[in-house]
């Protein structure tokens, strides 16, 4: 575990930021086009971490789903009445490869940006999405056993959770990525954590990521959990898919820290499972209970949550959101732009591990996930 000290973390929707820079440059912007003055501004704000959202390579399969899903499109149109097809880039959570997106300049551009951040005392956080991959990820063809399979009967009974996929080995029925309380996300395919080879492959992906940043925010980290020892906890993966799994996070965090001792893990986690994830190697976990009470204006409940917290304060993340003006930017399924007004047009939210947060009274506590419209993850 890292030294506890209440660091501050600022999230930037990378593709939105670069779209705005592109408008000023008159050409597509990459990570190399981010001005040093903006990085210095972030450092002068007293931040410790910069979280770049959606840097990984996405593909045409997930983008096609985003552009043709009518429910998502209606939400996009509510946000951008003059919506154009080119605005819909696809979800940053439907990852086709853990390499930096070619439109952003690739891995080399990220390495240069990371060095510029380091020179200003800023550490870099990126996303890791353990639960699912994009439909056009190479593993679908090379390692179909890495995914959860279904039958023709499953597809007929629950087409919202399964799809037919064509491969060189023949047609398959594969499950969409999902959590147990909602329909599947149709721009993703569910990874099978009951397969030890998949777990090893995902640890390999984490090690690749760890070479490029200082920490990861793990999307919906609790979805790959089995039943935990003798505790009465939901065996999330097994209940959802009826597949037995072994613990993933302890071995994953240990393997990464063996090679990168100071690497930081932050878990997006709900359902009162923050402590469970911290026991499995995470440095920080979302304080979802406190966030909900703040969002709903329940002052007494928020106060009781802080006073009765069973998690160490330095290990819980609380959220503040500067309000930002609407504008044209790339739209991603489940990631539509936020609204409001803000003098930080390139970024939408601050994520601050709880403790003393100077200026927190100026933050508008609103959405937890980037630019959320209620459309999914």
Tab-separated table of C-alpha atoms in Angstrom:
chain	number	residue	atom	x	y	z
A	1	UNK	CA	0.000	0.000	0.000
A	2	UNK	CA	1.160	3.524	-0.735
A	3	UNK	CA	1.742	6.181	1.908
A	4	UNK	CA	-1.619	7.710	2.888
A	5	UNK	CA	-1.707	11.492	2.501
A	6	UNK	CA	-4.941	12.673	0.841
A	7	UNK	CA	-3.754	13.214	-2.735
A	8	UNK	CA	-5.966	15.076	-5.196
A	9	UNK	CA	-6.793	13.650	-8.597
A	10	UNK	CA	-8.239	15.484	-11.587
A	11	UNK	CA	-10.012	13.562	-14.347
A	12	UNK	CA	-9.841	14.701	-17.963
A	13	UNK	CA	-11.961	13.202	-20.723
A	14	UNK	CA	-9.046	12.898	-23.129
A	15	UNK	CA	-10.903	12.702	-26.421
A	16	UNK	CA	-13.150	15.623	-25.497
A	17	UNK	CA	-10.096	17.693	-24.549
A	18	UNK	CA	-8.285	16.914	-27.800
A	19	UNK	CA	-11.430	17.604	-29.833
A	20	UNK	CA	-11.544	21.084	-28.320
A	21	UNK	CA	-7.841	21.595	-29.017
A	22	UNK	CA	-8.406	20.429	-32.610
A	23	UNK	CA	-10.947	23.175	-33.151
A	24	UNK	CA	-8.349	25.779	-32.249
A	25	UNK	CA	-5.575	24.164	-34.300
A	26	UNK	CA	-7.662	23.525	-37.391
A	27	UNK	CA	-6.419	19.911	-37.523
A	28	UNK	CA	-6.717	16.743	-35.421
A	29	UNK	CA	-4.836	17.176	-32.141
A	30	UNK	CA	-2.802	14.476	-30.385
A	31	UNK	CA	-1.390	14.240	-26.873
A	32	UNK	CA	1.706	16.052	-28.147
A	33	UNK	CA	-0.455	19.120	-28.832
A	34	UNK	CA	-1.437	19.596	-25.184
A	35	UNK	CA	0.242	22.893	-24.265
A	36	UNK	CA	2.776	23.015	-21.448
A	37	UNK	CA	0.828	26.005	-20.127
A	38	UNK	CA	-2.185	23.769	-19.467
A	39	UNK	CA	-0.028	21.238	-17.618
A	40	UNK	CA	1.474	24.044	-15.563
A	41	UNK	CA	-2.010	25.288	-14.770
A	42	UNK	CA	-2.938	21.861	-13.443
A	43	UNK	CA	0.208	21.756	-11.315
A	44	UNK	CA	-0.473	25.257	-9.967
A	45	UNK	CA	-3.909	24.064	-8.821
A	46	UNK	CA	-2.108	21.861	-6.300
A	47	UNK	CA	-3.086	18.568	-7.935
A	48	UNK	CA	-1.151	15.343	-7.439
A	49	UNK	CA	-2.644	13.083	-10.108
A	50	UNK	CA	-4.072	13.486	-13.601
A	51	UNK	CA	-6.538	10.801	-14.683
A	52	UNK	CA	-6.786	10.597	-18.475
A	53	UNK	CA	-10.022	8.893	-19.432
A	54	UNK	CA	-10.417	6.928	-22.672
A	55	UNK	CA	-6.868	6.771	-24.006
A	56	UNK	CA	-6.984	3.140	-25.199
A	57	UNK	CA	-7.589	1.909	-28.726
A	58	UNK	CA	-11.226	1.400	-29.646
A	59	UNK	CA	-12.557	-0.088	-32.861
A	60	UNK	CA	-15.297	0.133	-35.470
A	61	UNK	CA	-17.429	-2.655	-33.975
A	62	UNK	CA	-18.222	-0.807	-30.745
A	63	UNK	CA	-18.534	2.496	-32.599
A	64	UNK	CA	-21.129	0.959	-34.902
A	65	UNK	CA	-23.155	-0.155	-31.880
A	66	UNK	CA	-22.971	3.356	-30.421
A	67	UNK	CA	-24.177	4.881	-33.673
A	68	UNK	CA	-27.066	2.450	-34.212
A	69	UNK	CA	-28.368	1.969	-30.662
A	70	UNK	CA	-31.555	4.053	-30.691
A	71	UNK	CA	-31.771	4.557	-26.919
A	72	UNK	CA	-28.214	5.882	-26.749
A	73	UNK	CA	-28.721	8.033	-29.823
A	74	UNK	CA	-31.769	9.708	-28.293
A	75	UNK	CA	-29.672	10.633	-25.274
A	76	UNK	CA	-26.905	11.988	-27.493
A	77	UNK	CA	-29.432	14.109	-29.371
A	78	UNK	CA	-30.770	15.528	-26.113
A	79	UNK	CA	-27.233	16.622	-25.281
A	80	UNK	CA	-26.311	17.834	-28.779
A	81	UNK	CA	-29.409	18.822	-30.777
A	82	UNK	CA	-27.227	19.289	-33.878
A	83	UNK	CA	-25.673	15.837	-33.463
A	84	UNK	CA	-23.497	14.609	-36.337
A	85	UNK	CA	-22.477	11.032	-37.022
A	86	UNK	CA	-18.814	11.947	-36.565
A	87	UNK	CA	-19.536	13.067	-32.993
A	88	UNK	CA	-20.196	9.450	-31.953
A	89	UNK	CA	-16.776	7.875	-31.489
A	90	UNK	CA	-17.805	4.877	-29.394
A	91	UNK	CA	-17.317	4.097	-25.725
A	92	UNK	CA	-13.876	4.354	-24.178
A	93	UNK	CA	-14.854	1.322	-22.073
A	94	UNK	CA	-15.175	-0.940	-25.131
A	95	UNK	CA	-11.441	-1.487	-25.502
A	96	UNK	CA	-10.077	-3.162	-28.621
A	97	UNK	CA	-6.444	-3.067	-27.435
A	98	UNK	CA	-4.510	-1.698	-24.465
A	99	UNK	CA	-2.385	0.515	-26.682
A	100	UNK	CA	-2.883	4.264	-26.862
A	101	UNK	CA	-5.431	5.187	-29.520
A	102	UNK	CA	-3.831	6.038	-32.864
A	103	UNK	CA	-5.892	9.247	-33.001
A	104	UNK	CA	-4.230	10.367	-29.767
A	105	UNK	CA	-0.712	9.797	-31.071
A	106	UNK	CA	-0.067	6.252	-29.866
A	107	UNK	CA	2.086	4.958	-27.018
A	108	UNK	CA	5.006	7.258	-27.838
A	109	UNK	CA	2.875	10.393	-27.461
A	110	UNK	CA	1.586	9.185	-24.081
A	111	UNK	CA	5.156	8.515	-22.910
A	112	UNK	CA	6.148	12.066	-23.818
A	113	UNK	CA	3.110	13.491	-22.041
A	114	UNK	CA	3.819	11.402	-18.958
A	115	UNK	CA	7.355	12.794	-18.823
A	116	UNK	CA	6.012	16.353	-19.090
A	117	UNK	CA	3.604	15.640	-16.240
A	118	UNK	CA	6.410	14.138	-14.162
A	119	UNK	CA	8.516	17.261	-14.639
A	120	UNK	CA	5.687	19.207	-12.997
A	121	UNK	CA	5.236	16.785	-10.107
A	122	UNK	CA	2.087	15.186	-11.539
A	123	UNK	CA	1.423	11.435	-11.639
A	124	UNK	CA	-0.623	9.746	-14.362
A	125	UNK	CA	-3.659	7.493	-13.807
A	126	UNK	CA	-5.252	5.473	-16.633
A	127	UNK	CA	-8.222	3.116	-16.920
A	128	UNK	CA	-8.262	-0.673	-16.682
A	129	UNK	CA	-11.546	-2.375	-17.614
A	130	UNK	CA	-11.415	-5.911	-16.184
A	131	UNK	CA	-14.933	-7.109	-16.938
A	132	UNK	CA	-15.173	-6.969	-20.732
A	133	UNK	CA	-13.551	-6.197	-24.089
A	134	UNK	CA	-14.722	-4.747	-27.402
A	135	UNK	CA	-16.340	-7.157	-29.896
A	136	UNK	CA	-13.389	-6.728	-32.275
A	137	UNK	CA	-10.660	-7.460	-29.745
A	138	UNK	CA	-8.117	-9.933	-31.176
A	139	UNK	CA	-8.916	-12.454	-28.421
A	140	UNK	CA	-12.333	-13.156	-29.959
A	141	UNK	CA	-10.537	-14.813	-32.869
A	142	UNK	CA	-7.395	-16.040	-31.114
A	143	UNK	CA	-8.763	-17.092	-27.711
A	144	UNK	CA	-12.562	-17.430	-27.805
A	145	UNK	CA	-12.321	-19.432	-24.556
A	146	UNK	CA	-11.426	-16.162	-22.819
A	147	UNK	CA	-15.076	-15.099	-23.136
A	148	UNK	CA	-18.333	-16.294	-21.589
A	149	UNK	CA	-20.217	-18.492	-24.067
A	150	UNK	CA	-23.921	-19.067	-24.349
A	151	UNK	CA	-26.213	-21.358	-26.298
A	152	UNK	CA	-28.801	-20.780	-28.980
A	153	UNK	CA	-31.370	-21.148	-26.209
A	154	UNK	CA	-29.646	-18.420	-24.158
A	155	UNK	CA	-29.687	-16.095	-27.161
A	156	UNK	CA	-33.363	-16.807	-27.844
A	157	UNK	CA	-34.328	-16.289	-24.192
A	158	UNK	CA	-32.173	-13.220	-23.453
A	159	UNK	CA	-31.053	-11.456	-26.659
A	160	UNK	CA	-30.329	-8.389	-24.538
A	161	UNK	CA	-27.487	-10.354	-22.902
A	162	UNK	CA	-26.103	-12.481	-25.768
A	163	UNK	CA	-25.070	-12.049	-29.378
A	164	UNK	CA	-23.956	-14.162	-32.323
A	165	UNK	CA	-20.332	-13.724	-33.386
A	166	UNK	CA	-18.713	-15.021	-36.551
A	167	UNK	CA	-15.160	-16.328	-36.330
A	168	UNK	CA	-12.875	-18.341	-38.597
A	169	UNK	CA	-13.673	-21.340	-36.376
A	170	UNK	CA	-17.385	-20.958	-36.910
A	171	UNK	CA	-20.248	-18.984	-35.322
A	172	UNK	CA	-20.372	-18.493	-31.557
A	173	UNK	CA	-22.906	-17.223	-29.058
A	174	UNK	CA	-21.096	-14.918	-26.641
A	175	UNK	CA	-22.350	-12.901	-23.678
A	176	UNK	CA	-22.360	-9.136	-23.556
A	177	UNK	CA	-20.454	-7.563	-20.684
A	178	UNK	CA	-22.855	-6.756	-17.854
A	179	UNK	CA	-23.465	-6.509	-14.153
A	180	UNK	CA	-26.150	-8.677	-12.525
A	181	UNK	CA	-28.689	-5.856	-12.188
A	182	UNK	CA	-28.892	-4.561	-15.770
A	183	UNK	CA	-29.043	-5.765	-19.344
A	184	UNK	CA	-25.762	-6.344	-21.151
A	185	UNK	CA	-23.700	-3.578	-22.728
A	186	UNK	CA	-24.026	-4.479	-26.425
A	187	UNK	CA	-20.735	-2.871	-27.456
A	188	UNK	CA	-18.755	-5.303	-25.251
A	189	UNK	CA	-18.175	-9.013	-24.695
A	190	UNK	CA	-17.955	-10.589	-21.236
A	191	UNK	CA	-14.581	-11.992	-20.148
A	192	UNK	CA	-14.584	-15.399	-18.427
A	193	UNK	CA	-12.705	-15.213	-15.114
A	194	UNK	CA	-13.363	-18.900	-14.585
A	195	UNK	CA	-10.614	-19.536	-17.138
A	196	UNK	CA	-7.166	-19.345	-15.445
A	197	UNK	CA	-5.597	-18.500	-18.808
A	198	UNK	CA	-7.804	-15.423	-19.063
A	199	UNK	CA	-6.761	-14.314	-15.585
A	200	UNK	CA	-3.092	-14.666	-16.554
A	201	UNK	CA	-3.701	-12.759	-19.777
A	202	UNK	CA	-5.388	-9.890	-17.919
A	203	UNK	CA	-2.486	-9.682	-15.470
A	204	UNK	CA	-0.266	-9.431	-18.536
A	205	UNK	CA	-2.376	-6.510	-19.770
A	206	UNK	CA	-2.045	-4.833	-16.378
A	207	UNK	CA	1.735	-5.195	-16.500
A	208	UNK	CA	1.770	-3.567	-19.938
A	209	UNK	CA	-0.346	-0.703	-18.648
A	210	UNK	CA	1.855	-0.284	-15.569
A	211	UNK	CA	4.809	0.528	-17.818
A	212	UNK	CA	2.902	3.524	-19.164
A	213	UNK	CA	1.486	5.189	-16.047
A	214	UNK	CA	1.653	5.434	-12.253
A	215	UNK	CA	-1.710	3.914	-11.395
A	216	UNK	CA	-5.012	2.580	-12.708
A	217	UNK	CA	-8.658	3.195	-11.963
A	218	UNK	CA	-10.299	-0.228	-12.307
A	219	UNK	CA	-13.731	0.026	-13.871
A	220	UNK	CA	-16.508	-1.824	-11.966
A	221	UNK	CA	-13.810	-3.747	-10.085
A	222	UNK	CA	-16.259	-5.801	-8.026
A	223	UNK	CA	-17.786	-7.555	-11.045
A	224	UNK	CA	-15.030	-10.189	-11.191
A	225	UNK	CA	-15.284	-11.137	-7.510
A	226	UNK	CA	-16.052	-14.697	-6.416
A	227	UNK	CA	-17.555	-15.601	-3.055
A	228	UNK	CA	-15.110	-14.251	-0.463
A	229	UNK	CA	-14.089	-16.815	2.115
A	230	UNK	CA	-16.850	-17.399	4.692
A	231	UNK	CA	-18.205	-13.868	4.574
A	232	UNK	CA	-21.807	-13.367	3.545
A	233	UNK	CA	-21.081	-11.451	0.348
A	234	UNK	CA	-22.577	-11.681	-3.106
A	235	UNK	CA	-20.562	-14.051	-5.280
A	236	UNK	CA	-20.960	-11.576	-8.115
A	237	UNK	CA	-19.358	-13.346	-11.042
A	238	UNK	CA	-20.631	-16.792	-10.092
A	239	UNK	CA	-24.158	-15.534	-9.490
A	240	UNK	CA	-24.234	-13.703	-12.810
A	241	UNK	CA	-22.694	-16.404	-14.994
A	242	UNK	CA	-22.863	-19.656	-12.952
A	243	UNK	CA	-19.123	-20.106	-13.444
A	244	UNK	CA	-16.770	-20.766	-10.534
A	245	UNK	CA	-13.852	-18.331	-10.303
A	246	UNK	CA	-10.736	-17.989	-8.195
A	247	UNK	CA	-9.624	-14.695	-6.660
A	248	UNK	CA	-8.134	-12.369	-9.257
A	249	UNK	CA	-7.290	-9.063	-7.592
A	250	UNK	CA	-4.814	-10.255	-4.904
A	251	UNK	CA	-2.575	-11.988	-7.431
A	252	UNK	CA	-2.991	-9.157	-9.956
A	253	UNK	CA	-2.054	-6.360	-7.558
A	254	UNK	CA	0.835	-8.381	-6.106
A	255	UNK	CA	2.264	-9.211	-9.530
A	256	UNK	CA	2.179	-5.587	-10.635
A	257	UNK	CA	3.677	-4.245	-7.409
A	258	UNK	CA	6.466	-6.798	-7.550
A	259	UNK	CA	7.650	-5.054	-10.702
A	260	UNK	CA	6.340	-1.537	-9.914
A	261	UNK	CA	6.347	-1.162	-6.092
A	262	UNK	CA	4.759	2.317	-6.012
A	263	UNK	CA	1.987	1.543	-8.475
A	264	UNK	CA	-1.469	2.676	-7.289
A	265	UNK	CA	-4.792	0.841	-7.670
A	266	UNK	CA	-8.137	2.634	-7.339
A	267	UNK	CA	-11.369	0.615	-7.480
A	268	UNK	CA	-14.675	1.761	-8.845
A	269	UNK	CA	-16.811	-0.312	-6.500
A	270	UNK	CA	-20.419	-0.277	-5.267
A	271	UNK	CA	-22.754	-2.428	-3.138
A	272	UNK	CA	-20.804	-1.755	0.103
A	273	UNK	CA	-17.813	-3.749	-1.114
A	274	UNK	CA	-15.147	-1.052	-0.648
A	275	UNK	CA	-13.463	-2.845	2.237
A	276	UNK	CA	-13.467	-6.130	0.334
A	277	UNK	CA	-11.530	-4.589	-2.564
A	278	UNK	CA	-9.070	-2.853	-0.243
A	279	UNK	CA	-8.364	-6.180	1.437
A	280	UNK	CA	-7.465	-7.531	-2.004
A	281	UNK	CA	-4.801	-4.952	-2.754
A	282	UNK	CA	-6.508	-1.689	-3.709
A	283	UNK	CA	-5.154	1.589	-2.346
A	284	UNK	CA	-8.404	3.505	-2.846
A	285	UNK	CA	-12.073	2.712	-3.378
A	286	UNK	CA	-15.011	4.904	-4.305
A	287	UNK	CA	-16.919	6.044	-1.225
A	288	UNK	CA	-20.249	5.460	-2.937
A	289	UNK	CA	-22.358	5.677	0.218
A	290	UNK	CA	-21.071	9.137	1.104
A	291	UNK	CA	-21.395	10.258	-2.500
A	292	UNK	CA	-25.053	9.181	-2.672
A	293	UNK	CA	-25.887	11.062	0.498
A	294	UNK	CA	-24.144	14.209	-0.734
A	295	UNK	CA	-25.843	13.985	-4.117
A	296	UNK	CA	-29.263	13.612	-2.508
A	297	UNK	CA	-28.648	16.461	-0.059
A	298	UNK	CA	-28.901	14.236	3.010
A	299	UNK	CA	-26.685	16.220	5.348
A	300	UNK	CA	-27.404	14.123	8.430
A	301	UNK	CA	-26.744	10.928	6.517
A	302	UNK	CA	-23.497	12.281	5.069
A	303	UNK	CA	-22.389	13.342	8.537
A	304	UNK	CA	-23.198	9.920	9.952
A	305	UNK	CA	-21.385	8.282	7.042
A	306	UNK	CA	-18.209	10.207	7.824
A	307	UNK	CA	-18.419	9.686	11.582
A	308	UNK	CA	-19.195	5.999	11.298
A	309	UNK	CA	-16.896	5.182	8.412
A	310	UNK	CA	-15.386	1.738	8.724
A	311	UNK	CA	-12.851	2.518	5.993
A	312	UNK	CA	-9.748	4.618	6.657
A	313	UNK	CA	-10.375	8.144	5.357
A	314	UNK	CA	-7.253	8.129	3.249
A	315	UNK	CA	-8.541	5.076	1.380
A	316	UNK	CA	-11.928	6.466	0.288
A	317	UNK	CA	-12.487	8.700	-2.719
A	318	UNK	CA	-15.056	11.482	-2.683
A	319	UNK	CA	-16.108	13.389	-5.758
A	320	UNK	CA	-16.576	17.019	-6.703
A	321	UNK	CA	-17.625	18.214	-10.149
A	322	UNK	CA	-16.948	21.684	-11.571
A	323	UNK	CA	-19.833	22.478	-13.884
A	324	UNK	CA	-18.893	22.906	-17.539
A	325	UNK	CA	-20.438	24.422	-20.613
A	326	UNK	CA	-21.981	22.211	-23.272
A	327	UNK	CA	-20.076	22.000	-26.521
A	328	UNK	CA	-19.456	19.761	-29.473
A	329	UNK	CA	-17.179	16.881	-28.618
A	330	UNK	CA	-16.810	13.205	-29.378
A	331	UNK	CA	-19.707	11.249	-27.932
A	332	UNK	CA	-19.146	7.779	-26.541
A	333	UNK	CA	-21.846	5.274	-25.710
A	334	UNK	CA	-22.542	5.626	-21.982
A	335	UNK	CA	-20.353	8.802	-21.967
A	336	UNK	CA	-22.345	11.791	-23.181
A	337	UNK	CA	-21.089	15.313	-22.385
A	338	UNK	CA	-21.943	17.046	-19.122
A	339	UNK	CA	-23.588	20.435	-18.830
A	340	UNK	CA	-23.195	23.657	-16.879
A	341	UNK	CA	-20.506	26.314	-16.928
A	342	UNK	CA	-16.879	26.064	-15.891
A	343	UNK	CA	-13.642	27.949	-16.544
A	344	UNK	CA	-11.863	24.603	-17.053
A	345	UNK	CA	-13.204	23.622	-20.479
A	346	UNK	CA	-10.886	20.667	-20.864
A	347	UNK	CA	-11.887	18.749	-17.761
A	348	UNK	CA	-15.056	17.813	-15.996
A	349	UNK	CA	-14.397	16.474	-12.541
A	350	UNK	CA	-12.137	16.293	-9.550
A	351	UNK	CA	-11.796	13.081	-7.566
A	352	UNK	CA	-10.418	13.714	-4.129
A	353	UNK	CA	-9.595	11.086	-1.499
A	354	UNK	CA	-11.501	12.204	1.563
A	355	UNK	CA	-10.018	14.444	4.176
A	356	UNK	CA	-9.444	18.178	4.103
A	357	UNK	CA	-10.354	19.394	0.618
A	358	UNK	CA	-9.610	23.117	0.171
A	359	UNK	CA	-12.240	24.800	-1.965
A	360	UNK	CA	-14.599	21.850	-1.846
A	361	UNK	CA	-17.474	24.183	-1.049
A	362	UNK	CA	-17.156	25.508	-4.610
A	363	UNK	CA	-17.610	22.086	-6.187
A	364	UNK	CA	-20.959	21.041	-7.572
A	365	UNK	CA	-21.462	17.493	-6.325
A	366	UNK	CA	-23.323	15.896	-9.174
A	367	UNK	CA	-22.387	13.009	-11.411
A	368	UNK	CA	-19.971	10.296	-10.392
A	369	UNK	CA	-19.143	8.906	-13.823
A	370	UNK	CA	-17.839	11.075	-16.661
A	371	UNK	CA	-20.529	13.148	-18.332
A	372	UNK	CA	-23.147	10.630	-17.185
A	373	UNK	CA	-26.596	10.562	-18.742
A	374	UNK	CA	-27.777	7.399	-17.047
A	375	UNK	CA	-27.118	5.322	-20.130
A	376	UNK	CA	-25.059	2.565	-18.623
A	377	UNK	CA	-21.942	1.739	-16.682
